[in-house]
Coordinates of C-alpha atoms (C1' of nucleotides) in Angstrom, one line a residue:
Chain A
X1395 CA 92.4 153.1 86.9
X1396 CA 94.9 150.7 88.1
X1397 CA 97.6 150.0 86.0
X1398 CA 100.9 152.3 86.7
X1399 CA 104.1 151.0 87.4
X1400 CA 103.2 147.6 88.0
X1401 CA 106.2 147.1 90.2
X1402 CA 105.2 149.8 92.7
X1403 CA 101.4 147.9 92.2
X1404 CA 102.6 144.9 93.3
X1405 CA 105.1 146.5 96.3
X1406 CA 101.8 148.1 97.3
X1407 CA 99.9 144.6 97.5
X1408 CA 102.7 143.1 99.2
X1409 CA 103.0 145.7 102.0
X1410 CA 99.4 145.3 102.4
X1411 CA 98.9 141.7 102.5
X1412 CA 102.3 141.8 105.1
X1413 CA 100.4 144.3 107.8
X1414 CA 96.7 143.0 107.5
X1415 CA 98.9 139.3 108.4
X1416 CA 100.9 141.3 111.3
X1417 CA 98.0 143.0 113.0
X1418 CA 95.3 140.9 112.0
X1419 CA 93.6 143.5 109.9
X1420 CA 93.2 145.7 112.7
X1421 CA 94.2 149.4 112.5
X1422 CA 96.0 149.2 109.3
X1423 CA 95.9 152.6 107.4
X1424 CA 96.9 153.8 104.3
X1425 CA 99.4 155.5 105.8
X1426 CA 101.2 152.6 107.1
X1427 CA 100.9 150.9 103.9
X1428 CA 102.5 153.5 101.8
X1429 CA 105.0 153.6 104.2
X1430 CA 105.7 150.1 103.7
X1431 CA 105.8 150.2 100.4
X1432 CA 108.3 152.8 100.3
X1433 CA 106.1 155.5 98.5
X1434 CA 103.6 158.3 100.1
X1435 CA 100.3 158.5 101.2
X1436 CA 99.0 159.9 98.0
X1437 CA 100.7 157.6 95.2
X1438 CA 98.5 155.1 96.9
X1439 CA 95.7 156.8 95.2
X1440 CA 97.1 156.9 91.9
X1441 CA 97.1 153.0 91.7
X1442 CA 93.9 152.4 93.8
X1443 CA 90.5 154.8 94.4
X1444 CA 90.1 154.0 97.5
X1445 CA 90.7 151.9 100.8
X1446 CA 88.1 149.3 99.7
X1447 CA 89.5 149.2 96.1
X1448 CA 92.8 148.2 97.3
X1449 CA 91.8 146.0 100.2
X1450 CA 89.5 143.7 97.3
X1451 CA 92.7 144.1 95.2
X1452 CA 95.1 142.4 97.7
X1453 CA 92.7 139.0 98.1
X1454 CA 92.6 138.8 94.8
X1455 CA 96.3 139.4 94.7
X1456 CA 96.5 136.5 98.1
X1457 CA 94.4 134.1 95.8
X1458 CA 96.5 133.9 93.3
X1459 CA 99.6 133.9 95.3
X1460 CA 98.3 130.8 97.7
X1461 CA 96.6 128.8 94.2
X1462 CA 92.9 129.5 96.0
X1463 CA 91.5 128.1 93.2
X1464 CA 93.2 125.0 92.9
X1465 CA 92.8 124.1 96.4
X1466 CA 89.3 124.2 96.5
X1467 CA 89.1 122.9 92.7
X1468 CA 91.1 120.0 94.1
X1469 CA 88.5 119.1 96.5
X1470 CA 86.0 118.2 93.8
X1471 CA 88.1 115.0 92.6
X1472 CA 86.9 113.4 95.8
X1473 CA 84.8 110.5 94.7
X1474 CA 82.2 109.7 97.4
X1475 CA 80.1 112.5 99.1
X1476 CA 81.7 112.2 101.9
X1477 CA 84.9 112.0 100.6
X1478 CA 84.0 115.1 99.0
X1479 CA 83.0 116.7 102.1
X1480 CA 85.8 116.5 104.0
X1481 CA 88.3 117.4 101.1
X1482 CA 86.1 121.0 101.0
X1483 CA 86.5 121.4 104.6
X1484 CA 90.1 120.3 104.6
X1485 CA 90.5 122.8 101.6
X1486 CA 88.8 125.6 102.8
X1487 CA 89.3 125.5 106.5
X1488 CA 92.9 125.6 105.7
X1489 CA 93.1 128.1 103.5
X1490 CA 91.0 130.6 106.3
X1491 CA 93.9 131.3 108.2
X1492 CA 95.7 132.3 105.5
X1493 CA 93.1 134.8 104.2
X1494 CA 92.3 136.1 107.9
X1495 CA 93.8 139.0 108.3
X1496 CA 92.3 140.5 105.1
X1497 CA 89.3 139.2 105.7
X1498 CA 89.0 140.5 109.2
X1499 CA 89.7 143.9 107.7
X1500 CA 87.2 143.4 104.8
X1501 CA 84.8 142.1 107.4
X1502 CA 84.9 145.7 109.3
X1503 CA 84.9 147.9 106.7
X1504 CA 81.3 145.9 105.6
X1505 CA 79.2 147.9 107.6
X1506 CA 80.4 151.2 106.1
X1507 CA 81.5 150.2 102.9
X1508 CA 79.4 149.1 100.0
X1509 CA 81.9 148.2 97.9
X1510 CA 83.5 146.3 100.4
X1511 CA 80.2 144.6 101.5
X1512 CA 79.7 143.8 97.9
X1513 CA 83.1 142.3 97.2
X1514 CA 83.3 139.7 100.2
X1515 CA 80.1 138.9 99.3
X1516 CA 81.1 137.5 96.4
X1517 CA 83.7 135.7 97.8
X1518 CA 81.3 133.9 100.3
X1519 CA 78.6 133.1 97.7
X1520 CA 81.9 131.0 95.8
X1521 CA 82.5 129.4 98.8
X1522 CA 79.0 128.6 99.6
X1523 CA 79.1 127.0 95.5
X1524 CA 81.7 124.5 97.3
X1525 CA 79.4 124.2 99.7
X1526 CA 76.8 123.0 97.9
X1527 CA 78.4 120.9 95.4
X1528 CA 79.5 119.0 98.6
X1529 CA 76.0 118.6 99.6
X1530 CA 74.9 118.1 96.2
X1531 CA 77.4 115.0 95.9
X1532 CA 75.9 113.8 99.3
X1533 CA 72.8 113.6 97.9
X1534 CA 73.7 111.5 94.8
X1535 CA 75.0 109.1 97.4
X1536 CA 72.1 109.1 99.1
X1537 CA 74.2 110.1 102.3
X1538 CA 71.9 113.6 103.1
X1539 CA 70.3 113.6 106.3
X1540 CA 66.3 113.3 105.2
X1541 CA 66.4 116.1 107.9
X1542 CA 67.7 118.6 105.8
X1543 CA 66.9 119.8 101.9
X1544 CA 69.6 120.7 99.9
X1545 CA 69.6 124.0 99.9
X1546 CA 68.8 123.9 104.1
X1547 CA 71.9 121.9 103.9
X1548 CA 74.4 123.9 102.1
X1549 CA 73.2 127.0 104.7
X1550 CA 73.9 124.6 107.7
X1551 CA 77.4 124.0 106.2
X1552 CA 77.9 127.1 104.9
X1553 CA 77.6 128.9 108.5
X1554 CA 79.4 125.9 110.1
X1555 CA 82.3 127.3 108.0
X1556 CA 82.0 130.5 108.5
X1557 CA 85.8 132.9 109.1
X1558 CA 83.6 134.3 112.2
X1559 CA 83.3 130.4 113.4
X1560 CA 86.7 129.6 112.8
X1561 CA 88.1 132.9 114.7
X1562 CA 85.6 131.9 117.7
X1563 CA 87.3 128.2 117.7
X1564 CA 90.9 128.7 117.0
X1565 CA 91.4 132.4 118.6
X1566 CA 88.7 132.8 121.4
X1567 CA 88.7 129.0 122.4
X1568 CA 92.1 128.6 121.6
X1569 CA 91.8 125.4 119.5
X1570 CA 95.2 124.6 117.3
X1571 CA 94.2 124.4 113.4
X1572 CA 94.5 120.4 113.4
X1573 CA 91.7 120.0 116.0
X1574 CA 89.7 122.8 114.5
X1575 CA 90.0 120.7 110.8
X1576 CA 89.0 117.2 112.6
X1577 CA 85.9 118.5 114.4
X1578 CA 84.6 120.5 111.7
X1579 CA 84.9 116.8 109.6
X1580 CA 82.8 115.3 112.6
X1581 CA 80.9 117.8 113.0
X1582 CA 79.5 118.2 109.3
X1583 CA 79.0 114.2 109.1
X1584 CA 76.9 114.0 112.3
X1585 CA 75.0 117.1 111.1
X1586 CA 74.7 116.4 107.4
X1587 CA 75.2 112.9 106.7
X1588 CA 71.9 110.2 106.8
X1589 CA 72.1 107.8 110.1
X1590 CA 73.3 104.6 108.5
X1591 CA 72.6 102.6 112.1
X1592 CA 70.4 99.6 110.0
X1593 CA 72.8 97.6 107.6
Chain B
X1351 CA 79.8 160.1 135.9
X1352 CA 76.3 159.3 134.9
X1353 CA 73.8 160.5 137.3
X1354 CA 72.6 163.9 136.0
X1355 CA 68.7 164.7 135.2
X1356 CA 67.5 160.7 135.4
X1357 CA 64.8 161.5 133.0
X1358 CA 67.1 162.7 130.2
X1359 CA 69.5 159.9 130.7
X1360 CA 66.4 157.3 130.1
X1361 CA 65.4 159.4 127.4
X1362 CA 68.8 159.0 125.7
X1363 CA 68.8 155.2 126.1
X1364 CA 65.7 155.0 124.7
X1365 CA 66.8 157.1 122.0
X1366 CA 69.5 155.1 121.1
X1367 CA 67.9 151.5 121.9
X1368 CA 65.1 152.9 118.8
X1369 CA 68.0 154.1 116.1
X1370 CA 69.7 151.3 116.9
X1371 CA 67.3 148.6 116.4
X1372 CA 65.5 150.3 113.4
X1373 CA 69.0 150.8 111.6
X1374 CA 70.1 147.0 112.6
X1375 CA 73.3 148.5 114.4
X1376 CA 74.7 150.4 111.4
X1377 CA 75.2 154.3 111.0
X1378 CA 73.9 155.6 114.5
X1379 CA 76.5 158.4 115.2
X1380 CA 76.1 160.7 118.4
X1381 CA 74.5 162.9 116.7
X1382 CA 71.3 161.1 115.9
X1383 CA 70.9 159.7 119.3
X1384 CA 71.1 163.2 120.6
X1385 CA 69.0 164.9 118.1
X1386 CA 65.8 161.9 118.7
X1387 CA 66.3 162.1 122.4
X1388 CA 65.6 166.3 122.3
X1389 CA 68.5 167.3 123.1
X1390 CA 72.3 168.5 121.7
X1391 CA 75.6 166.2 121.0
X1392 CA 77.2 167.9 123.5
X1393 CA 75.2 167.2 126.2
X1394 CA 74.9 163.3 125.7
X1395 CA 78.3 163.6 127.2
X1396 CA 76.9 164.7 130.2
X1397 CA 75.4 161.6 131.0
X1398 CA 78.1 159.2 129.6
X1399 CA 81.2 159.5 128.6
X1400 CA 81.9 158.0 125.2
X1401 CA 80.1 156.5 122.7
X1402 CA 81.0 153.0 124.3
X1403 CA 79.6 153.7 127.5
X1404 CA 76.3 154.8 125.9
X1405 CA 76.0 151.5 124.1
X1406 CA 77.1 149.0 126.9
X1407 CA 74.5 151.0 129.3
X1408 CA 71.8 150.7 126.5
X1409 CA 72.7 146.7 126.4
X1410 CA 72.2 147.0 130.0
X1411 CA 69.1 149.0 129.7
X1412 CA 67.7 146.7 127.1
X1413 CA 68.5 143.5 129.6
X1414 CA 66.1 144.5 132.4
X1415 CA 63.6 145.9 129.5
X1416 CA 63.1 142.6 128.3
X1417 CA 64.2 140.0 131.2
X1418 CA 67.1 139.4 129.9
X1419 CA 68.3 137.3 132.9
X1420 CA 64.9 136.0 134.0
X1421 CA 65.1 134.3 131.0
X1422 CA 68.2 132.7 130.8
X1423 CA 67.5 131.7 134.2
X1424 CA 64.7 129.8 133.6
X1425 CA 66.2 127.7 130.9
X1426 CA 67.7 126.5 134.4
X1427 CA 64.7 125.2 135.8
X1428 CA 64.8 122.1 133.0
X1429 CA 65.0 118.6 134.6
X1430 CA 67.3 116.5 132.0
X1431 CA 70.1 117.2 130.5
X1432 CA 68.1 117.7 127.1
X1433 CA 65.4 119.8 128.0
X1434 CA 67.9 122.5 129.7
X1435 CA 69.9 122.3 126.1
X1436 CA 66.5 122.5 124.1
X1437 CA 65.3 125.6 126.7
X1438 CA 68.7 127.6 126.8
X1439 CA 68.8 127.5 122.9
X1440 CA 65.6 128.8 123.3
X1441 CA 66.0 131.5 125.4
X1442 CA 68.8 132.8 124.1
X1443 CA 67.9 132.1 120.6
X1444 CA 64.8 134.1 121.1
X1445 CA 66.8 136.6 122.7
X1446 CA 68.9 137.3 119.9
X1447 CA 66.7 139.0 117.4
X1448 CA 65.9 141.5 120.3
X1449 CA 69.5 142.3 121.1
X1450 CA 70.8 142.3 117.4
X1451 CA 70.5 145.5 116.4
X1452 CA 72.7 147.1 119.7
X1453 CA 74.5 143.6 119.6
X1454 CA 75.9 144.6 116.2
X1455 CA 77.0 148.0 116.8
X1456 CA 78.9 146.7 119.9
X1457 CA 80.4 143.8 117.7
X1458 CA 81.2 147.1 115.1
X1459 CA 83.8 148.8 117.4
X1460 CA 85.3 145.8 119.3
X1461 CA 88.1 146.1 116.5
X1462 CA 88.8 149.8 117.8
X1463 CA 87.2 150.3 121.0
X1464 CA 88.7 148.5 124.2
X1465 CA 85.7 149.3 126.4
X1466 CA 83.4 147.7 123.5
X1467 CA 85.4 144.5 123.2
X1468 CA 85.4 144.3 126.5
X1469 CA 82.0 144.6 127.7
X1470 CA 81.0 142.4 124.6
X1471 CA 83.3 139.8 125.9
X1472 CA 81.6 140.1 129.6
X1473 CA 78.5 138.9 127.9
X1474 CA 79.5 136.5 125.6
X1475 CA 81.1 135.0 128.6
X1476 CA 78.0 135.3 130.4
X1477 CA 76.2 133.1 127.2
X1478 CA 78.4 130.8 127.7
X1479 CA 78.1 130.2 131.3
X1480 CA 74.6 129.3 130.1
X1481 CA 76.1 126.4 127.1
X1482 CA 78.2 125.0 129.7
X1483 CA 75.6 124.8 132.0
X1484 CA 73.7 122.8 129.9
X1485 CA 76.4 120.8 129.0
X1486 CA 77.7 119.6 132.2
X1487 CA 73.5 119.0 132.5
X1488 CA 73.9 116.9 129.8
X1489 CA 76.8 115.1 130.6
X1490 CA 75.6 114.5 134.5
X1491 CA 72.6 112.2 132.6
X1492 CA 75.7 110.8 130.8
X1493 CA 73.9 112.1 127.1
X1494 CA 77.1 114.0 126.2
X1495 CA 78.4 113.1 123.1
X1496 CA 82.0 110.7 124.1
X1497 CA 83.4 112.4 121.2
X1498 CA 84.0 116.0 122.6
X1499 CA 85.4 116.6 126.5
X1500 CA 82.8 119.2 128.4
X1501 CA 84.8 122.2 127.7
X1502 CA 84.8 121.2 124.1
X1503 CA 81.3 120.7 124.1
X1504 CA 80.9 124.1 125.5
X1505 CA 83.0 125.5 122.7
X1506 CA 81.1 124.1 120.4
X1507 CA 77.8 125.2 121.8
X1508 CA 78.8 128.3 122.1
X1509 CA 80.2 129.2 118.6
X1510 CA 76.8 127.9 117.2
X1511 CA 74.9 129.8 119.2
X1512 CA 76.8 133.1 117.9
X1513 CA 75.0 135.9 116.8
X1514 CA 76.9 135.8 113.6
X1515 CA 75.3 132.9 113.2
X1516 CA 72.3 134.1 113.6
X1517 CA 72.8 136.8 111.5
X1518 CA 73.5 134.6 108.4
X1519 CA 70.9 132.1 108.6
X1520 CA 68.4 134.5 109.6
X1521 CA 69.3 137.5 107.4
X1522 CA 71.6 136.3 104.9
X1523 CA 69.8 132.7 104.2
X1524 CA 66.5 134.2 104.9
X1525 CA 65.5 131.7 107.5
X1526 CA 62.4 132.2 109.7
X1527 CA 63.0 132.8 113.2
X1528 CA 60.9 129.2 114.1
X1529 CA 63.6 127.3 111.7
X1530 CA 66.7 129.0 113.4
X1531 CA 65.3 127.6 116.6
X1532 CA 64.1 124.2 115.6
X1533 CA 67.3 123.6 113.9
X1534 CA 69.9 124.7 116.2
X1535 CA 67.6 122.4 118.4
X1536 CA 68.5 119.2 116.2
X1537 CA 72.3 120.2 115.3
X1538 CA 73.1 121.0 118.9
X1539 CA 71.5 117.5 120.0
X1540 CA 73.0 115.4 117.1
X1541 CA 76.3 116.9 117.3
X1542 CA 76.6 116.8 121.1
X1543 CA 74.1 114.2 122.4
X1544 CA 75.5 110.5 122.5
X1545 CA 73.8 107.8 120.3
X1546 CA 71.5 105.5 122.0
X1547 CA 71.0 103.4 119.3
X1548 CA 71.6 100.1 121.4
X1549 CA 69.4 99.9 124.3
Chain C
dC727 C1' 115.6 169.6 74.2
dT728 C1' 111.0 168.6 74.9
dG729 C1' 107.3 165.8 76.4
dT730 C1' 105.5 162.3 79.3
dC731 C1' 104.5 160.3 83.4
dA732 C1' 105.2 158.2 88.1
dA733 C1' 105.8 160.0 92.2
dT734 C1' 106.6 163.9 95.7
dT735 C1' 105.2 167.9 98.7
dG736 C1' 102.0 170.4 101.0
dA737 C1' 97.5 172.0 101.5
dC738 C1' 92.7 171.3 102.3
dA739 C1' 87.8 169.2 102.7
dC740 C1' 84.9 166.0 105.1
dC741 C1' 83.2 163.2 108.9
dG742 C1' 82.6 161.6 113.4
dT743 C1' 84.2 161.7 118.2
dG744 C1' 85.4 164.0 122.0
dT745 C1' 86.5 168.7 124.6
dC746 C1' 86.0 173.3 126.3
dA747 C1' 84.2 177.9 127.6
dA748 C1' 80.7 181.0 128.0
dG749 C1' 75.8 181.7 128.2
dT750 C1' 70.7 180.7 129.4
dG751 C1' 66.8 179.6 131.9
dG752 C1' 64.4 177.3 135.5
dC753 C1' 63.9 175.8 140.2
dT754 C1' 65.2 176.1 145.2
dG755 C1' 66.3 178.2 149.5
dC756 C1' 66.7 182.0 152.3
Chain D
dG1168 C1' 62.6 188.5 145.2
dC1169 C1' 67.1 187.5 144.3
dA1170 C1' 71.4 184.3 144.7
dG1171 C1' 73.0 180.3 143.4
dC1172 C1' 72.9 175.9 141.5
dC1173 C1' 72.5 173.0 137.7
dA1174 C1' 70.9 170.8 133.4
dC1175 C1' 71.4 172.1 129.1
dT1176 C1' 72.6 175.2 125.0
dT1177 C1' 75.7 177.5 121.6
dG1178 C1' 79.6 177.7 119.1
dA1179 C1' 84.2 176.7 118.5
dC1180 C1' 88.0 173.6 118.1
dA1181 C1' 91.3 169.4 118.2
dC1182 C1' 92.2 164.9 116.4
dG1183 C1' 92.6 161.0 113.3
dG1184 C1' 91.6 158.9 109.0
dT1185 C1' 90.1 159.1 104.1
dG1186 C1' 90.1 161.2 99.9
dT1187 C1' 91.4 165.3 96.6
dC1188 C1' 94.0 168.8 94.3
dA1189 C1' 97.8 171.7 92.3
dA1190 C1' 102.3 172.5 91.7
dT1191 C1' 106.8 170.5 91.4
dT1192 C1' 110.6 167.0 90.6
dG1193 C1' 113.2 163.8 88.2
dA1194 C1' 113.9 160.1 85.0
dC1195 C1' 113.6 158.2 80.6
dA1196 C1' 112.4 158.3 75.5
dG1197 C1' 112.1 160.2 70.9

DNA sequence: CTGTCAATTGACACCGTGTCAAGTGGCTGC
DNA sequence: GCAGCCACTTGACACGGTGTCAATTGACAG
């Protein structure tokens, strides 16, 4: 179902992962990605079902390129909670513009798409795992807010960190990346962590 | 443009305003809209041009159905700088499950549509007239947070009160309605509210 | 020399939006 | 009572994008 010429595979990937970048996942056909890849239209098909298929194909293929896994991985050596916190948010608020313009065409094919739907999904119940293994080490420090359970928590931060909430800060408001990194930081310690004003 | 048979047009409206809040936004084609309001496809293009313009006038429709302005308005009335924050988040958080389902359908063809992105943009700029009213509220009873700048503040306001962010605590995290409010109500003050713990 | 197999060419179906032309039926004014 | 207007109908079609199919090409392998 997917395993041809692995060389015109991966020339397919790479011309897809180059336009979703270039247009921010908006209006990219499969047209334009044969094209790009130097084959037709219809080949596409004979290395991916369908639009969805290969979209889900290429973050995989993005992941493993950029060491996803590591990055976020890396963020669990943190020691303290908060440490902890911040090394998630540094790790995954970094790696979002990196996955955005496959995301953003991921994100509109949701509505439509079950397949699509299902895959990010997935995706965004790993993340929320980081999530709450951040909160989870907050709590074992004894650094939650007594507002908030857990679970409550990890939703709060979850959102926070949300690829909608980062386009809204860094594209519509215009933020630059850095400040976008600091005040999510601030952001999630004034929301999540416990006051410590009595010492 | 839009002024045939006034009864049919409301009829149409209507139509769509029903489909689209039962379906939450997804699948409503012309078709449907045309087919519950009595009449055929072909003449919903009588009364508006394109599926855009159908949509943004059913937003518009929806506004003076439910208020829409009255209450955002009144949020206004508040006397300190917290009350307006707690009474716009409030207002417009209450407002949100009432506008989702056309809200989402909008948000749907922004990526395609340059009418739709527009008119959704008109709004959200609206909403956020409203965060930085509050703000600079806030920050006249000098209880904005030193941290952020007023416009930051806004910024942040107004990417928390998204309706994505809605959507995923609501739907996706299951939240109750009374929870969204109450705890956009605490995150908005502890994130944005200055500590007065001297006194 | 034959078979296999990736890829090509060209055609077509399906869906949803938007358009157009000709027809219908009711109400209005003279 | 009929002429004309006008909202709406019927039926057809174009367009863009996805997905499918059949027949063909050309390379490489045994």
């Amino acid at each position: 179902m997917s395993s041809y010429n692995p060389d015109t595979r991966s020339r397919i990937l790479k011309a897809a992962l180059k336009l979703l970048e270039a247009s921010q996942g908006k209006g990219v056909r499969m047209t334009d990605i044969a094209k790009r890849a130097g084959i037709t239209r219809q080949a596409l098909y004979l290395h991916f079902g369908t639009r969805a298929e290969l979209l889900i194909a290429t973050t995989h293929y993005l992941d493993d390129l950029k060491g996803a896994d590591e990055r976020l991985v890396a963020s669990r050596m943190a020691q303290t909670g908060i440490e902890r916190l911040d090394a998630f948010i540094e790790a995954w608020g970094g790696y979002i513009p990196e996955i955005h313009g496959i995301a953003k065409a991921l994100l509109a094919m949701m509505d439509t798409d079950e397949a699509a739907a299902q895959a990010w999904g997935e995706r965004m119940q790993d993340m929320r795992e980081g999530c709450e293994a951040a909160i989870v080490a907050l709590n074992r420090d004894d650094m939650l807010s007594p507002d908030y359970s857990p679970e409550q928590a990890t939703d709060i931060l979850w959102t926070m960190l949300s690829v909608r909430n980062w386009e809204q800060l860094t594209i519509e408001c215009g933020w630059p990346q850095a400040r976008y990194i600091e005040t999510l930081k601030s952001l999630a310690r004034r929301v999540l962590v416990a006051d410590r004003t009595p010492d």
